[in-house]
CSV table of C-alpha atoms in Angstrom, one decimal:
chain,number,residue,atom,x,y,z
A,170,UNK,CA,-10.0,4.1,1.8
A,171,UNK,CA,-10.5,1.3,4.3
A,172,UNK,CA,-8.9,-2.1,3.9
A,173,UNK,CA,-11.1,-4.7,5.5
A,174,UNK,CA,-9.9,-8.0,7.0
A,175,UNK,CA,-11.3,-11.4,5.8
A,176,UNK,CA,-13.6,-11.5,8.9
A,177,UNK,CA,-14.8,-7.9,8.3
A,178,UNK,CA,-15.6,-8.6,4.7
A,179,UNK,CA,-17.8,-11.6,5.7
A,180,UNK,CA,-19.4,-9.4,8.3
A,181,UNK,CA,-20.0,-6.7,5.8
A,182,UNK,CA,-21.8,-9.2,3.5
A,183,UNK,CA,-24.0,-10.5,6.4
A,184,UNK,CA,-24.8,-6.9,7.6
A,185,UNK,CA,-25.8,-5.9,4.1
A,186,UNK,CA,-28.1,-8.9,3.6
A,187,UNK,CA,-29.9,-8.0,6.8
A,188,UNK,CA,-29.8,-4.2,6.4
A,189,UNK,CA,-31.1,-4.3,2.8
A,190,UNK,CA,-33.4,-7.3,3.3
A,191,UNK,CA,-31.9,-9.3,0.4
A,192,UNK,CA,-30.7,-12.9,-0.1
A,193,UNK,CA,-27.0,-13.8,-0.7
A,194,UNK,CA,-27.8,-14.8,-4.3
A,195,UNK,CA,-28.8,-11.2,-5.0
A,196,UNK,CA,-25.5,-9.9,-3.7
A,197,UNK,CA,-23.7,-12.5,-6.0
A,198,UNK,CA,-25.8,-11.2,-8.9
A,199,UNK,CA,-24.6,-7.6,-8.2
A,200,UNK,CA,-21.0,-8.9,-8.2
A,201,UNK,CA,-21.4,-10.7,-11.5
A,202,UNK,CA,-23.1,-7.7,-13.1
A,203,UNK,CA,-20.2,-5.5,-11.9
A,204,UNK,CA,-17.8,-8.0,-13.4
A,205,UNK,CA,-19.7,-8.1,-16.7
A,206,UNK,CA,-20.1,-4.4,-17.0
A,207,UNK,CA,-16.3,-3.9,-16.5
A,208,UNK,CA,-15.6,-6.5,-19.2
A,209,UNK,CA,-18.3,-5.3,-21.6
A,210,UNK,CA,-17.2,-1.7,-21.4
A,211,UNK,CA,-13.8,-2.8,-22.6
A,212,UNK,CA,-14.5,-5.6,-25.0
A,213,UNK,CA,-17.6,-4.0,-26.6
A,214,UNK,CA,-18.6,-7.3,-28.1
A,215,UNK,CA,-15.3,-8.1,-29.7
A,216,UNK,CA,-15.1,-11.8,-30.8
A,217,UNK,CA,-12.7,-12.9,-28.2
A,218,UNK,CA,-13.1,-16.2,-26.4
A,219,UNK,CA,-13.2,-16.0,-22.6
A,220,UNK,CA,-12.2,-19.0,-20.5
A,221,UNK,CA,-13.7,-19.0,-17.0
A,222,UNK,CA,-12.1,-21.3,-14.4
A,223,UNK,CA,-14.6,-21.5,-11.6
A,224,UNK,CA,-14.2,-23.2,-8.2
A,225,UNK,CA,-17.2,-24.7,-6.3
A,226,UNK,CA,-17.6,-21.9,-3.7
A,227,UNK,CA,-18.9,-18.4,-3.9
A,228,UNK,CA,-16.0,-17.2,-6.0
A,229,UNK,CA,-16.9,-19.8,-8.5
A,230,UNK,CA,-20.5,-18.8,-8.3
A,231,UNK,CA,-19.5,-15.3,-9.3
A,232,UNK,CA,-17.8,-16.8,-12.3
A,233,UNK,CA,-20.9,-18.9,-13.3
A,234,UNK,CA,-23.2,-15.9,-13.0
A,235,UNK,CA,-20.8,-13.9,-15.1
A,236,UNK,CA,-20.9,-16.6,-17.8
A,237,UNK,CA,-24.7,-16.3,-17.9
A,238,UNK,CA,-24.4,-12.5,-18.6
A,239,UNK,CA,-21.7,-13.2,-21.3
A,240,UNK,CA,-24.1,-15.7,-22.9
A,241,UNK,CA,-27.0,-13.2,-22.9
A,242,UNK,CA,-24.8,-10.7,-24.8
A,243,UNK,CA,-23.4,-13.1,-27.3
A,244,UNK,CA,-19.8,-13.6,-26.1
A,245,UNK,CA,-17.9,-16.7,-26.9
A,246,UNK,CA,-16.8,-18.5,-23.7
A,247,UNK,CA,-16.1,-21.8,-22.0
A,248,UNK,CA,-16.7,-22.6,-18.4
A,249,UNK,CA,-14.3,-25.0,-16.6
A,250,UNK,CA,-15.3,-26.1,-13.1
A,251,UNK,CA,-12.3,-26.9,-11.0
A,252,UNK,CA,-13.9,-29.7,-8.9
A,253,UNK,CA,-11.6,-29.6,-5.9
A,254,UNK,CA,-14.2,-30.6,-3.3
A,255,UNK,CA,-17.5,-32.4,-2.9
A,256,UNK,CA,-18.8,-29.4,-1.0
A,257,UNK,CA,-20.5,-26.7,-3.0
A,258,UNK,CA,-22.0,-23.4,-1.8
A,259,UNK,CA,-25.7,-23.0,-2.3
A,260,UNK,CA,-25.3,-19.9,-4.5
A,261,UNK,CA,-22.8,-21.8,-6.7
A,262,UNK,CA,-25.4,-24.5,-7.2
A,263,UNK,CA,-28.1,-21.9,-7.9
A,264,UNK,CA,-26.0,-20.3,-10.7
A,265,UNK,CA,-25.0,-23.7,-12.1
A,266,UNK,CA,-28.6,-24.6,-12.4
A,267,UNK,CA,-29.3,-21.3,-14.3
A,268,UNK,CA,-26.5,-22.1,-16.7
A,269,UNK,CA,-27.9,-25.6,-17.4
A,270,UNK,CA,-31.4,-24.2,-17.9
A,271,UNK,CA,-29.8,-22.2,-20.8
A,272,UNK,CA,-28.1,-25.3,-22.2
A,273,UNK,CA,-24.7,-24.1,-21.1
A,274,UNK,CA,-22.6,-27.1,-20.2
A,275,UNK,CA,-19.4,-26.5,-18.2
A,276,UNK,CA,-16.4,-28.8,-18.4
A,277,UNK,CA,-15.6,-30.4,-15.1
A,278,UNK,CA,-11.9,-30.7,-14.2
A,279,UNK,CA,-10.4,-33.1,-11.8
A,280,UNK,CA,-7.1,-34.8,-11.1
A,281,UNK,CA,-7.2,-36.8,-14.4
A,282,UNK,CA,-8.5,-34.1,-16.7
A,283,UNK,CA,-6.3,-32.9,-19.6
A,284,UNK,CA,-5.6,-29.2,-19.7
A,285,UNK,CA,-7.6,-27.3,-22.4
A,286,UNK,CA,-5.9,-25.5,-25.3
A,287,UNK,CA,-6.1,-21.7,-24.8
A,288,UNK,CA,-4.8,-19.3,-27.4
A,289,UNK,CA,-2.7,-16.3,-26.5
A,290,UNK,CA,-5.3,-14.0,-27.9
A,291,UNK,CA,-8.0,-15.3,-25.6
A,292,UNK,CA,-8.8,-14.2,-22.0
A,293,UNK,CA,-8.7,-16.3,-18.8
A,294,UNK,CA,-10.9,-15.4,-15.9
A,295,UNK,CA,-9.8,-16.8,-12.6
A,296,UNK,CA,-12.7,-17.5,-10.2
A,297,UNK,CA,-11.3,-20.7,-8.6
A,298,UNK,CA,-10.8,-19.5,-5.0
A,299,UNK,CA,-11.9,-16.4,-3.2
A,300,UNK,CA,-11.0,-14.8,0.0
A,301,UNK,CA,-12.1,-17.9,2.0
A,302,UNK,CA,-9.1,-20.0,0.9
A,303,UNK,CA,-7.8,-21.6,4.1
A,304,UNK,CA,-5.4,-24.4,2.8
A,305,UNK,CA,-2.9,-24.8,0.1
A,306,UNK,CA,-4.4,-25.9,-3.3
A,307,UNK,CA,-4.1,-29.6,-4.1
A,308,UNK,CA,-1.3,-30.6,-6.4
A,309,UNK,CA,-3.5,-31.1,-9.4
A,310,UNK,CA,-5.2,-27.7,-8.9
A,311,UNK,CA,-1.7,-26.1,-8.6
A,312,UNK,CA,-1.0,-27.7,-12.0
A,313,UNK,CA,-4.0,-25.9,-13.5
A,314,UNK,CA,-2.8,-22.6,-11.9
A,315,UNK,CA,0.7,-23.2,-13.3
A,316,UNK,CA,-0.9,-23.7,-16.7
A,317,UNK,CA,-2.8,-20.4,-16.4
A,318,UNK,CA,0.4,-18.6,-15.5
A,319,UNK,CA,2.4,-20.2,-18.3
A,320,UNK,CA,-0.2,-19.3,-20.8
A,321,UNK,CA,0.2,-16.0,-22.7
A,322,UNK,CA,-3.5,-15.2,-22.5
A,323,UNK,CA,-4.6,-12.1,-20.5
A,324,UNK,CA,-5.6,-13.3,-17.0
A,325,UNK,CA,-8.2,-11.5,-14.9
A,326,UNK,CA,-8.8,-12.6,-11.3
A,327,UNK,CA,-12.2,-12.2,-9.5
A,328,UNK,CA,-11.7,-10.5,-6.1
A,329,UNK,CA,-8.2,-11.9,-5.4
A,330,UNK,CA,-5.8,-14.1,-7.4
A,331,UNK,CA,-6.5,-17.7,-6.6
A,332,UNK,CA,-4.0,-19.2,-4.2
A,333,UNK,CA,-3.4,-16.1,-2.1
A,334,UNK,CA,-4.5,-16.0,1.5
A,335,UNK,CA,-5.6,-12.7,3.0
A,336,UNK,CA,-3.9,-13.1,6.3
A,337,UNK,CA,-0.7,-15.2,5.7
A,338,UNK,CA,1.8,-15.9,3.0
A,339,UNK,CA,1.3,-18.6,0.4
A,340,UNK,CA,3.7,-21.7,0.6
A,341,UNK,CA,4.2,-22.5,-3.1
A,342,UNK,CA,4.7,-19.8,-5.6
A,343,UNK,CA,3.4,-22.0,-8.4
A,344,UNK,CA,0.1,-22.5,-6.7
A,345,UNK,CA,-0.9,-18.8,-7.0
A,346,UNK,CA,-2.5,-17.2,-10.1
A,347,UNK,CA,-0.4,-14.3,-11.5
A,348,UNK,CA,-3.2,-12.0,-12.6
A,349,UNK,CA,-2.7,-9.1,-15.1
A,350,UNK,CA,-5.8,-7.5,-13.5
A,351,UNK,CA,-7.7,-8.1,-10.3
A,352,UNK,CA,-11.3,-6.9,-9.9
A,353,UNK,CA,-11.8,-6.5,-6.2
A,354,UNK,CA,-15.2,-6.3,-4.7
A,355,UNK,CA,-15.9,-3.1,-2.7
A,356,UNK,CA,-12.5,-2.9,-0.9
A,357,UNK,CA,-8.8,-3.2,-1.8
A,358,UNK,CA,-7.1,-6.1,-0.1
A,359,UNK,CA,-3.9,-5.8,2.0
A,360,UNK,CA,-2.2,-8.4,-0.1
A,361,UNK,CA,-2.3,-5.9,-3.1
A,362,UNK,CA,0.4,-3.8,-1.3
A,363,UNK,CA,2.8,-6.3,0.3
A,364,UNK,CA,6.1,-7.1,-1.4
A,365,UNK,CA,5.6,-10.9,-1.2
A,366,UNK,CA,2.1,-10.9,-2.7
A,367,UNK,CA,1.6,-7.7,-4.7
A,368,UNK,CA,3.5,-9.2,-7.6
A,369,UNK,CA,0.6,-11.6,-8.2
A,370,UNK,CA,-1.9,-8.8,-8.4
A,371,UNK,CA,-0.9,-6.8,-11.4
A,372,UNK,CA,-3.2,-3.8,-11.6
A,373,UNK,CA,-6.3,-3.8,-9.6
A,374,UNK,CA,-9.6,-2.0,-9.6
A,375,UNK,CA,-12.5,-1.8,-7.1
A,376,UNK,CA,-16.0,-2.8,-8.2
A,377,UNK,CA,-18.8,-1.4,-6.1
A,378,UNK,CA,-21.4,-4.1,-5.2
A,379,UNK,CA,-23.5,-2.0,-2.9
A,380,UNK,CA,-22.4,-3.2,0.5
A,381,UNK,CA,-23.9,-1.3,3.4
A,382,UNK,CA,-22.5,2.2,3.7
A,383,UNK,CA,-23.4,2.2,7.4
A,384,UNK,CA,-21.2,-0.9,8.0
A,385,UNK,CA,-18.4,0.6,6.0
A,386,UNK,CA,-18.5,3.9,7.8
A,387,UNK,CA,-18.9,2.6,11.3
A,388,UNK,CA,-16.3,-0.2,11.2
A,389,UNK,CA,-12.8,0.5,12.4
A,390,UNK,CA,-10.0,-1.1,10.4
A,391,UNK,CA,-6.3,-1.7,11.1
A,392,UNK,CA,-5.2,-0.8,7.6
A,393,UNK,CA,-6.1,2.3,5.5
A,394,UNK,CA,-5.1,3.2,1.9
A,395,UNK,CA,-4.2,6.9,2.0
A,396,UNK,CA,-6.9,8.9,0.2
A,397,UNK,CA,-6.3,12.4,-1.2
A,398,UNK,CA,-9.8,13.4,0.0
A,399,UNK,CA,-8.9,12.6,3.6
A,400,UNK,CA,-5.7,14.5,3.4
A,401,UNK,CA,-7.5,17.7,2.2
A,402,UNK,CA,-9.8,17.6,5.2
A,403,UNK,CA,-6.8,18.1,7.6
A,404,UNK,CA,-4.8,20.5,5.3
A,405,UNK,CA,-3.9,23.7,7.1
A,406,UNK,CA,-4.6,26.7,4.9
A,407,UNK,CA,-2.4,29.8,5.6
A,408,UNK,CA,-3.8,32.9,7.0
A,409,UNK,CA,-3.2,36.1,4.9
A,410,UNK,CA,-1.4,37.8,7.9
A,411,UNK,CA,0.8,34.9,8.9
A,412,UNK,CA,4.6,35.2,9.1
A,413,UNK,CA,7.4,32.7,8.9
A,414,UNK,CA,7.4,32.2,12.7
A,415,UNK,CA,3.9,30.7,12.4
A,416,UNK,CA,5.3,27.8,10.3
A,417,UNK,CA,7.9,26.5,12.7
A,418,UNK,CA,11.6,26.2,13.0
A,419,UNK,CA,13.1,22.9,11.8
A,420,UNK,CA,16.5,21.8,13.0
A,421,UNK,CA,18.1,19.3,10.7
A,422,UNK,CA,21.1,17.5,12.2
A,423,UNK,CA,23.4,15.2,10.1
A,424,UNK,CA,26.1,15.1,7.5
A,425,UNK,CA,29.7,13.8,7.5
A,426,UNK,CA,32.6,14.1,5.2
A,427,UNK,CA,31.5,12.9,1.7
A,428,UNK,CA,27.8,12.8,2.7
A,429,UNK,CA,26.9,16.5,3.1
A,430,UNK,CA,24.7,16.1,0.0
A,431,UNK,CA,22.2,14.2,2.2
A,432,UNK,CA,21.8,17.3,4.3
A,433,UNK,CA,21.5,19.6,1.3
A,434,UNK,CA,18.6,17.5,0.0
A,435,UNK,CA,16.9,17.3,3.3
A,436,UNK,CA,17.2,21.0,3.8
A,437,UNK,CA,15.9,21.9,0.4
A,438,UNK,CA,13.0,19.6,0.9
A,439,UNK,CA,12.3,21.0,4.3
A,440,UNK,CA,12.2,24.6,3.2
A,441,UNK,CA,10.5,23.6,0.0
A,442,UNK,CA,7.6,22.0,1.8
A,443,UNK,CA,6.8,25.0,3.9
A,444,UNK,CA,8.8,25.1,7.1
A,445,UNK,CA,9.0,28.8,8.1
A,446,UNK,CA,12.7,28.5,9.3
A,447,UNK,CA,15.2,25.8,8.7
A,448,UNK,CA,18.6,25.4,10.4
A,449,UNK,CA,21.1,22.8,9.4
A,450,UNK,CA,23.5,21.5,12.1
A,451,UNK,CA,26.5,19.9,10.3
A,452,UNK,CA,30.2,19.2,10.9
A,453,UNK,CA,32.5,22.0,9.8
A,454,UNK,CA,33.1,20.5,6.4
A,455,UNK,CA,29.5,21.0,5.6
A,456,UNK,CA,29.4,24.8,6.3
A,457,UNK,CA,30.3,26.0,2.8
A,458,UNK,CA,28.3,23.4,0.8
A,459,UNK,CA,25.1,24.2,2.8
A,460,UNK,CA,25.5,28.0,2.7
A,461,UNK,CA,26.1,27.8,-1.1
A,462,UNK,CA,23.5,25.2,-2.1
A,463,UNK,CA,20.6,26.3,0.1
A,464,UNK,CA,20.9,30.1,0.9
A,465,UNK,CA,17.4,30.0,2.5
A,466,UNK,CA,18.8,27.8,5.3
A,467,UNK,CA,20.8,28.8,8.3
A,468,UNK,CA,23.8,26.8,9.3
A,469,UNK,CA,25.4,25.8,12.6
A,470,UNK,CA,28.6,23.8,12.7
A,471,UNK,CA,29.7,21.2,15.2
A,472,UNK,CA,33.2,21.2,16.7
A,473,UNK,CA,34.0,18.1,14.6
A,474,UNK,CA,35.6,18.8,11.2
A,475,UNK,CA,34.4,15.7,9.4
A,476,UNK,CA,31.7,14.3,11.6
A,477,UNK,CA,29.4,15.2,14.5
A,478,UNK,CA,31.0,14.9,17.9
A,479,UNK,CA,29.1,17.1,20.3
A,480,UNK,CA,25.7,18.3,19.2
A,481,UNK,CA,25.2,21.7,20.9
A,482,UNK,CA,22.8,24.5,19.9
A,483,UNK,CA,21.0,27.3,21.7
A,484,UNK,CA,17.9,27.6,19.6
A,485,UNK,CA,14.6,25.9,20.6
A,486,UNK,CA,13.4,24.1,17.5
A,487,UNK,CA,9.8,23.1,16.7
A,488,UNK,CA,11.1,19.7,15.5
A,489,UNK,CA,14.4,18.0,15.0
A,490,UNK,CA,15.2,15.8,11.9
A,491,UNK,CA,18.3,13.8,12.4
A,492,UNK,CA,20.4,11.1,10.8
A,493,UNK,CA,20.8,12.0,7.1
A,494,UNK,CA,24.3,11.3,6.0
A,495,UNK,CA,25.5,11.4,9.7
A,496,UNK,CA,27.8,8.4,9.8
A,497,UNK,CA,28.0,5.9,12.6
A,498,UNK,CA,31.3,6.8,14.4
A,499,UNK,CA,31.5,6.2,18.1
A,500,UNK,CA,31.7,9.9,18.8
A,501,UNK,CA,28.6,10.6,16.6
A,502,UNK,CA,26.8,7.8,18.5
A,503,UNK,CA,27.6,9.4,21.8
A,504,UNK,CA,26.4,12.8,20.5
A,505,UNK,CA,23.1,11.3,19.4
A,506,UNK,CA,22.7,9.6,22.8
A,507,UNK,CA,23.1,12.9,24.6
A,508,UNK,CA,20.7,14.7,22.3
A,509,UNK,CA,18.0,12.1,22.8
A,510,UNK,CA,18.5,12.2,26.6
A,511,UNK,CA,18.4,15.9,26.8
A,512,UNK,CA,15.9,17.0,24.1
A,513,UNK,CA,12.1,17.3,24.4
A,514,UNK,CA,11.5,18.5,20.8
A,515,UNK,CA,9.6,16.2,18.4
A,516,UNK,CA,11.9,14.2,16.3
A,517,UNK,CA,12.2,12.5,12.9
A,518,UNK,CA,15.0,10.0,12.9
A,519,UNK,CA,16.4,8.6,9.6
A,520,UNK,CA,19.3,6.7,8.1
A,521,UNK,CA,22.4,6.6,10.3
A,522,UNK,CA,20.4,7.9,13.2
A,523,UNK,CA,18.5,4.6,13.1
A,524,UNK,CA,21.6,2.6,12.6
A,525,UNK,CA,23.1,4.1,15.7
A,526,UNK,CA,19.9,3.4,17.7
A,527,UNK,CA,20.0,-0.2,16.5
A,528,UNK,CA,23.4,-0.5,18.3
A,529,UNK,CA,21.8,0.8,21.5
A,530,UNK,CA,18.2,-0.1,21.5
A,531,UNK,CA,17.7,1.3,25.0
A,532,UNK,CA,17.6,4.8,23.3
A,533,UNK,CA,14.1,4.0,22.1
A,534,UNK,CA,13.0,4.1,25.7
A,535,UNK,CA,14.1,7.8,25.8
A,536,UNK,CA,12.9,9.2,22.5
A,537,UNK,CA,10.0,11.7,22.7
A,538,UNK,CA,6.5,10.4,22.3
A,539,UNK,CA,5.4,10.0,18.7
A,540,UNK,CA,8.9,10.3,17.3
A,541,UNK,CA,8.9,9.4,13.6
A,542,UNK,CA,11.4,6.7,12.4
A,543,UNK,CA,11.8,6.4,8.7
A,544,UNK,CA,13.7,3.1,8.0
A,545,UNK,CA,14.2,1.4,4.6
A,546,UNK,CA,14.0,-2.4,4.8
A,547,UNK,CA,17.6,-2.9,5.8
A,548,UNK,CA,17.4,-0.4,8.6
A,549,UNK,CA,14.1,-1.8,9.8
A,550,UNK,CA,15.6,-5.3,10.0
A,551,UNK,CA,18.3,-3.9,12.3
A,552,UNK,CA,15.6,-2.5,14.6
A,553,UNK,CA,13.1,-5.4,14.7
A,554,UNK,CA,15.2,-8.4,13.6
A,555,UNK,CA,14.5,-10.8,10.7
A,556,UNK,CA,10.9,-11.6,9.7
A,557,UNK,CA,9.3,-14.7,8.2
A,558,UNK,CA,7.0,-12.8,5.8
A,559,UNK,CA,5.3,-9.5,5.3
A,560,UNK,CA,2.6,-10.3,7.9
A,561,UNK,CA,5.3,-11.1,10.5
A,562,UNK,CA,7.2,-7.9,9.6
A,563,UNK,CA,4.0,-5.8,10.2
A,564,UNK,CA,3.4,-7.5,13.5
A,565,UNK,CA,6.9,-6.9,14.7
A,566,UNK,CA,6.8,-3.3,13.6
A,567,UNK,CA,3.6,-2.8,15.5
A,568,UNK,CA,5.2,-4.2,18.6
A,569,UNK,CA,8.1,-1.8,18.3
A,570,UNK,CA,5.7,1.1,17.8
A,571,UNK,CA,3.7,0.2,20.9
A,572,UNK,CA,6.8,-0.4,23.1
A,573,UNK,CA,8.4,2.9,22.1
A,574,UNK,CA,5.3,5.0,21.3
A,575,UNK,CA,6.9,5.8,18.0
A,576,UNK,CA,5.6,6.2,14.4
A,577,UNK,CA,7.4,4.0,11.9
A,578,UNK,CA,7.5,4.8,8.2
A,579,UNK,CA,8.4,1.6,6.4
A,580,UNK,CA,9.8,2.8,3.1
A,581,UNK,CA,9.1,0.8,0.0
A,582,UNK,CA,7.0,0.5,-3.2
A,583,UNK,CA,3.9,1.0,-1.0
A,584,UNK,CA,5.3,2.9,1.9
A,585,UNK,CA,3.5,2.0,5.1
A,586,UNK,CA,3.1,4.2,8.2
A,587,UNK,CA,2.6,2.2,11.4
A,588,UNK,CA,1.5,3.6,14.7
A,589,UNK,CA,0.4,1.2,17.4
A,590,UNK,CA,-2.3,-1.0,15.9
A,591,UNK,CA,-3.1,1.2,12.9
A,592,UNK,CA,-1.3,1.2,9.5
A,593,UNK,CA,-1.6,3.6,6.6
A,594,UNK,CA,-0.5,2.5,3.1
A,595,UNK,CA,0.6,5.1,0.5
A,596,UNK,CA,-0.7,5.0,-3.0
A,597,UNK,CA,1.7,7.4,-4.7
A,598,UNK,CA,5.3,6.9,-6.0
A,599,UNK,CA,7.0,4.8,-8.6
A,600,UNK,CA,10.2,2.7,-9.1
A,601,UNK,CA,12.1,5.7,-10.3
A,602,UNK,CA,12.2,7.0,-6.7
A,603,UNK,CA,14.5,4.1,-5.8
A,604,UNK,CA,17.4,6.5,-6.2
A,605,UNK,CA,20.1,8.1,-4.0
A,606,UNK,CA,18.8,10.8,-1.7
A,607,UNK,CA,15.1,10.1,-2.0
A,608,UNK,CA,14.8,9.1,1.6
A,609,UNK,CA,16.6,12.3,2.7
A,610,UNK,CA,14.0,14.3,0.9
A,611,UNK,CA,11.2,12.4,2.6
A,612,UNK,CA,12.7,13.1,6.0
A,613,UNK,CA,13.0,16.8,5.2
A,614,UNK,CA,9.3,16.9,4.2
A,615,UNK,CA,8.0,15.1,7.3
A,616,UNK,CA,10.2,17.3,9.5
A,617,UNK,CA,8.8,20.4,7.8
A,618,UNK,CA,5.2,19.3,8.2
A,619,UNK,CA,5.6,18.7,11.9
A,620,UNK,CA,7.2,22.2,12.2
A,621,UNK,CA,4.0,23.5,10.7
A,622,UNK,CA,2.0,22.0,13.6
A,623,UNK,CA,0.7,19.0,11.8
A,624,UNK,CA,0.4,16.1,14.3
A,625,UNK,CA,3.3,13.7,13.7
A,626,UNK,CA,1.2,10.8,12.5
A,627,UNK,CA,-0.7,13.0,10.0
A,628,UNK,CA,2.6,14.7,9.0
A,629,UNK,CA,4.0,11.3,8.2
A,630,UNK,CA,1.0,10.3,6.2
A,631,UNK,CA,0.8,13.6,4.3
A,632,UNK,CA,4.6,13.7,3.8
A,633,UNK,CA,4.8,10.2,2.3
A,634,UNK,CA,1.9,11.0,0.0
A,635,UNK,CA,3.4,14.3,-1.2
A,636,UNK,CA,6.8,12.7,-1.6
A,637,UNK,CA,5.4,10.0,-3.8
A,638,UNK,CA,3.2,12.4,-5.8
A,639,UNK,CA,6.1,14.7,-6.4
A,640,UNK,CA,8.0,11.6,-7.7
A,641,UNK,CA,5.1,10.7,-10.0
A,642,UNK,CA,5.0,14.2,-11.4
A,643,UNK,CA,8.7,14.3,-11.9
A,644,UNK,CA,8.7,10.9,-13.6
A,645,UNK,CA,5.9,12.0,-16.0
A,646,UNK,CA,8.3,14.6,-17.4
A,647,UNK,CA,11.7,12.9,-17.0
A,648,UNK,CA,11.0,9.2,-17.1
A,649,UNK,CA,11.9,6.9,-14.2
A,650,UNK,CA,15.5,6.3,-15.2
A,651,UNK,CA,16.3,10.0,-15.1
A,652,UNK,CA,14.4,10.7,-11.8
A,653,UNK,CA,16.6,12.1,-9.1
A,654,UNK,CA,16.0,13.3,-5.5
A,655,UNK,CA,16.5,16.9,-6.7
A,656,UNK,CA,13.8,16.5,-9.3
A,657,UNK,CA,11.4,15.2,-6.5
A,658,UNK,CA,12.1,18.4,-4.6
A,659,UNK,CA,11.5,20.5,-7.7
A,660,UNK,CA,8.0,18.9,-8.1
A,661,UNK,CA,6.9,19.4,-4.5
A,662,UNK,CA,5.0,22.6,-5.3
A,663,UNK,CA,3.0,20.9,-8.0
A,664,UNK,CA,2.3,18.0,-5.6
A,665,UNK,CA,0.8,20.4,-3.1
A,666,UNK,CA,-1.3,22.0,-5.9
A,667,UNK,CA,-2.4,18.6,-7.0
A,668,UNK,CA,-4.0,17.9,-3.6
A,669,UNK,CA,-6.8,20.2,-4.8
A,670,UNK,CA,-7.2,18.9,-8.3
A,671,UNK,CA,-10.1,16.7,-9.2
A,672,UNK,CA,-9.8,13.4,-7.4
A,673,UNK,CA,-8.8,10.5,-9.6
A,674,UNK,CA,-11.6,8.0,-9.6
A,675,UNK,CA,-9.4,5.2,-10.8
A,676,UNK,CA,-6.9,3.3,-8.8
A,677,UNK,CA,-3.8,5.5,-8.7
A,678,UNK,CA,-1.5,2.5,-8.3
A,679,UNK,CA,-2.5,1.2,-11.7
């Protein structure tokens, strides 16, 4: 699913008006009807009071039009117009006139207005600012927003929570509405998925307002929400007469004394997600654990007893996954340096592999094209330095991707895959996956998919999706607290099967 920028959303509106030969007020009417239908299908006429806080732009116009539909269906409501400017959009004024024609009189709020009393059993609808917000709210408007947040009433935001910008971070946490639900028109917004801003968005749903499908199809975007339907289109079905050699030979390199478990998890995930052959290269202390825990995996040992000192192997792997539990000793760092200099195989680099590269950033100039890096936030910071906010983090990650021609998997609640100018946001996964070994499992899965001849970028996208989906399936049986990396592996098969189940029409993140 495409995620459009603010400029692209405005262009989609303009294109739609011309393409469908309609006026902007008609598009606003579609939006208000979509809002009303969503509410009506859930409230079914229940005698709850709705409190609509409307700005004086088009977001406020959506709120005024919604109020008219609520009135027509007998709902109890009160409209508050947050009068933060003398400038009003034409469509706002048109819908205000329609309310007054029906003897519906909004209450105007300004700097001196007392805050209304709203009961905890009532509903607040936030339509103060839309995507066009370009400055921080005035102090008195922020006071209204703080009142909304402090109130125990259920809060629903129209399109985006008021106070959030689409392209930069807010400056004052108390000037942003914290919505329980966001009803977003036509597209999800990037801010729904970023750590700094997603906490204000609660759950979110998309309302179709009939924007031009031609514009949506033809427009290239920088951000995409990973969609199961798109994954199925590139899924590689297995031929009846295929053999294990057709599905690649993965070489996993890592482990150190006390951290062999990371390699066990990566190896289990790698073989469990379809790699035809898997070899684990570990220090000598890892031989017995690997042979015992994962009998399907072959094992090669380094000359080092407790850590890797001279990575040397004769096989020609389809892909190398390296770094899991590897440690960061000087000798291990030298071994990694020589491997990167001398190997042409595709690579997935994780954990201590990334930490060692952070000590010698010149290695990024020598990694194979489209190498996959899988950092968690701490490891990413060692690679790109500190960032001011999530938008700055993304830009710095893009620069690293372009300078090193690498794919970067930023692990988190909404894992993001960055390659050059394009970013892909994962929709699966849950907080229970914040557990030891989960990242090792992901590295094993991505390595396996590359071995099976998936292009590295798609292997990363599919791997992250399957990893999260397996975690969701495991959590549905075990609960989040009991979720372990091993239970994610155990659910991988079901996650693959789930690719071909009926697509979920609701937002999977909710």
